[in-house]
C-alpha cells in the first residue's frame, strides 16, 4: 500500500539451504526416516514371508504324513499283518517301499502301546513311541513332534479290525530339518525381492525429500519448529482473524478468530468464499486481487476492518491473505453516522426531485416518493383547497384535500387521494402540528388516544394493518400554512424517535417552498392563460372569401404570446394574421393583446401588408423605448405574418416580419412553403418590409402557424417543415377543419414548451356574374346612365328592393368623384353576403364626414351615404383611391322617415 514493490531477493528467514542428504535439514531427516522405515518394513515382510513359508511347509508335511499313514493303515493286509504271529516280518518290507513312494522321512507300525513292529529305521524296532495315546483311543491326529529319535511333523492313524477295535497304530512323518530345507530354498528369492523393494522405497523417498526440500527451502527442524510456533501464535493467539484465499477463490486457511467473526461453517476449508454465505461485499473483496487497508465491511451484525495483500510477491502461491478486526464496538457511532449520511442523502435527493414541474399536485407526489422507503413506509400529503388552485390560503386550516399518497404497498388503510381530510379534534397530532407550526411525534400509535379520537374506525384499521408510528409536519412557507405531510411506519419495527423530528421538519420545509413556488406559478399561469384566451378571438367571422379553421394550444409550463386573427376587409377581402411574442407569462400575454389591437386598428386603414407591418414595427420600437422596465421582457423580437386575400382576383398579398413562411396546399395536393421576402422581427427597425403577391387557385388551402408547431427540443426546423409538408400533402380535398385535426394529431409534441397557433384558410372566388364594373367619363351627364345600368344589374340579381338606396349612394359617390377627383373613374358592384359599391378615381384626396351648417349649400352627401350604408370608407391604391360602401341585404330599404331626403341635392 506504500507504493513499493516487495523485495523478493532478500535473504529468507530460514538461513542457507542444506544439501539433500544433510541430516540437519528437514528433507534429509525425512529421507533417512523414510529409508529406515522402509528397511524395517522390508525386514518384517521377509520375516513374515519366511514364517509363512515355514508354516506352509509344516502344514504340507503334516498333510502328507497323514495321507501316508492313513493309506498304510487302511491298506489291505495291514490289519492281518498286525494280528499275525510275526508282525515285523510281515510289515517291515512294506514300510521301506511306502516311505519312498509317499515322500515322507519315516513310516512306523506300532502296537496300541506304542511298541514299534516295523520302522523305516530298523534300529528303532521294539522301541516305544511316545504320545500315541490319542490314536490308541481311535483318533487319528497330526502334530509337530519334538523328541527322540528326531523332531518331526508326524501323523498317527489307528488300525482297526473288522469289529472296529484298534489293533495297532501307523505313524508317518517328515523330519523338521527337511521342512527347513524347503524354506531355505525359497530364501534367496525373498531376499532379492526385499532388495528390490528397498531400492524402490529409497527412490520414492528421494523424490519426496526433493519436493519437501523445495517446499521447506532446506530449513532445519529447529527453524521449522520456530516457524510453526510463530504460525500457531499468529493463527490462534492474536485477536485478529486471518484468512488465506487461493488464486481460484477457495479458502485455504482460516484461524479461530476468523471463523468466529465470519461464522464460517466447519467444512469451509477448500470451498469458494462466495459460497460460504458471507455478505456479498466482503465475499467479493476476499475473492478479488485488490489490496486494501482497514476497509470497513459488514459481516452479519458486525462491522469488520478488512486488510488484504497478495501472497505472490512474498514467495507464496497465487492468492490473498486477509486480516479482520472486529469494530463492532464502533457500531453505535457508525450507525449514527450512517443514519446521518442517509438523511443527508435524502435531503440531497429532495433538492433535485421535488419541484421539478411547478405543478402543485406533482410536487406533493414528489415529496411523498422521496421519503419512501428510506425514511417512512407510507407518506400522505394534504393541501388546502386554495393551494391546489394556485390561490393564497386564508383562514384556519381545518380542512384539506389529500394530494398524494405513496407507500411500500398498494393495499393500505389510508383514505385515497382526493378525499377531504378534516381536523375536527384539537387533540390530534395533526391539529397540534398545525397550531404549533412544528412537527409532532406519535412514536406509539397504539396509545395515541388523540389520534384515535379523530377517526376511531380508520385508526383501528390502520393499527390492524400494522401502522404503529407517526410524524406529522406542517407545510408552511412565508409563515403561511399550505398543507401538511404525514410520515407513517408499519413494516419496520423501529419507531420514529426524537432525532427524526428535525429531519422531518427540514424535509417538509424544503417541500413547502417548492409547493409554494408551484402554487404561485399555477396562479400566474392561470391568470396568463385567462388573459391570453380573453385577448384571442373567441371565434372567427364567417366570410365568403375563405373557409376558416383554427387551433390554439398554450404552453404547458408558461403560456406564451402566440396569436392569430381573421379580419374582414372592404371589397369582400379578408386579412389573415398570425404572430408570436417573445417570452412567456403575463407580460407576453398582455403584449400579444396590444399587438393584436394594433393590427386591428391598422387594418381599418386598409393598408397594404408591408405598410401595416412597417407601422407595427414603428409602434413596437416606440413602446420599448418609452416604457423601459427592469426585469420585464420587451416587445422587440416579436414576429408577425400578415396576408390579404382578394376573392375577386384570387390574389393574396403577404408580408412577414421574421415569421415562418406559410404553407400552400394547391388543389392538386402539392405543398409549397411560399418564398416571402425576408424581413426582420418587429422592433429592430432599419430595413423596409416587402410584400409578395401570389395567385391562389380556388380550393387552395393556406396554412399559417407559429414555430411551436414545427420546432421543439426533439425536432429541428427542417425536420418540422418536412413533417408538416408530409401531413399536408394530398389533403387539398379535405376541409380546413379536417386539416387542423390531422396536423395537430401528427405534429403536436407530448410536452409543449411553447404555444402553438394554427390557422387554415380554404380559398374561394366570387362568381364573375356577381361582379359588375363600369368606367365613368368625367362628365356630370354620365351619372344618370351609370345609375340606370346599376339599377338594371340589381334587378338582374334580384335586389330590386335595394335599388333606390343604391342609386342614392352611387349618385353621391360618382358626383363627388367627377367633381373632386380625376380620371380614371370606375364603378364596381359586388354581390356576396352584402352589396358592395365601390367608386374609384385617380385622386389621392380623401373625403371626410362633417356636420353641415343650416346655411351651407353642400356637405351633406357623405352624411347621407353614411346613414344609408352599413359601413363605408376609403382605401388607397397605387393609382388613387377607392370609396366603398356596404349595404346589408336584409335591411336594404330606405330608412323610415323622410328627413334624410329633405336636404339632399342632386
GROMACS .gro file of N, CA and C in nm, residues 573-574 644-654 692-697 765:
model
   60
  573UNK      N    1  -6.266   4.136  -4.921
  573UNK     CA    2  -6.135   4.080  -4.890
  573UNK      C    3  -6.129   4.039  -4.742
  574UNK      N    4  -6.022   3.966  -4.709
  574UNK     CA    5  -6.005   3.921  -4.572
  574UNK      C    6  -5.855   3.924  -4.541
  644UNK      N    7  -5.339   3.941  -4.708
  644UNK     CA    8  -5.469   3.990  -4.754
  644UNK      C    9  -5.508   3.909  -4.877
  645UNK      N   10  -5.625   3.849  -4.869
  645UNK     CA   11  -5.675   3.769  -4.981
  645UNK      C   12  -5.795   3.839  -5.044
  646UNK      N   13  -5.789   3.852  -5.178
  646UNK     CA   14  -5.896   3.916  -5.254
  646UNK      C   15  -5.969   3.808  -5.333
  647UNK      N   16  -6.095   3.777  -5.297
  647UNK     CA   17  -6.167   3.670  -5.366
  647UNK      C   18  -6.212   3.707  -5.507
  648UNK      N   19  -6.201   3.834  -5.542
  648UNK     CA   20  -6.238   3.876  -5.678
  648UNK      C   21  -6.131   3.836  -5.777
  649UNK      N   22  -6.004   3.869  -5.745
  649UNK     CA   23  -5.893   3.839  -5.834
  649UNK      C   24  -5.822   3.709  -5.798
  650UNK      N   25  -5.842   3.659  -5.676
  650UNK     CA   26  -5.769   3.540  -5.631
  650UNK      C   27  -5.627   3.570  -5.589
  651UNK      N   28  -5.593   3.699  -5.580
  651UNK     CA   29  -5.458   3.737  -5.540
  651UNK      C   30  -5.447   3.743  -5.388
  652UNK      N   31  -5.333   3.698  -5.339
  652UNK     CA   32  -5.302   3.704  -5.196
  652UNK      C   33  -5.173   3.782  -5.180
  653UNK      N   34  -5.179   3.887  -5.103
  653UNK     CA   35  -5.063   3.971  -5.078
  653UNK      C   36  -5.016   3.945  -4.936
  654UNK      N   37  -4.887   3.910  -4.924
  654UNK     CA   38  -4.834   3.868  -4.795
  654UNK      C   39  -4.707   3.946  -4.762
  692UNK      N   40  -4.527   4.028  -5.106
  692UNK     CA   41  -4.524   3.934  -5.219
  692UNK      C   42  -4.667   3.901  -5.255
  693UNK      N   43  -4.693   3.889  -5.386
  693UNK     CA   44  -4.826   3.856  -5.434
  693UNK      C   45  -4.825   3.716  -5.493
  694UNK      N   46  -4.925   3.638  -5.455
  694UNK     CA   47  -4.939   3.501  -5.503
  694UNK      C   48  -5.084   3.481  -5.544
  695UNK      N   49  -5.103   3.427  -5.662
  695UNK     CA   50  -5.239   3.396  -5.706
  695UNK      C   51  -5.275   3.256  -5.653
  696UNK      N   52  -5.384   3.251  -5.579
  696UNK     CA   53  -5.427   3.126  -5.518
  696UNK      C   54  -5.543   3.068  -5.597
  697UNK      N   55  -5.527   2.950  -5.653
  697UNK     CA   56  -5.641   2.887  -5.722
  697UNK      C   57  -5.754   2.859  -5.623
  765UNK      N   58  -6.351   3.194  -5.475
  765UNK     CA   59  -6.359   3.306  -5.568
  765UNK      C   60  -6.504   3.348  -5.584
   0.00000   0.00000   0.00000
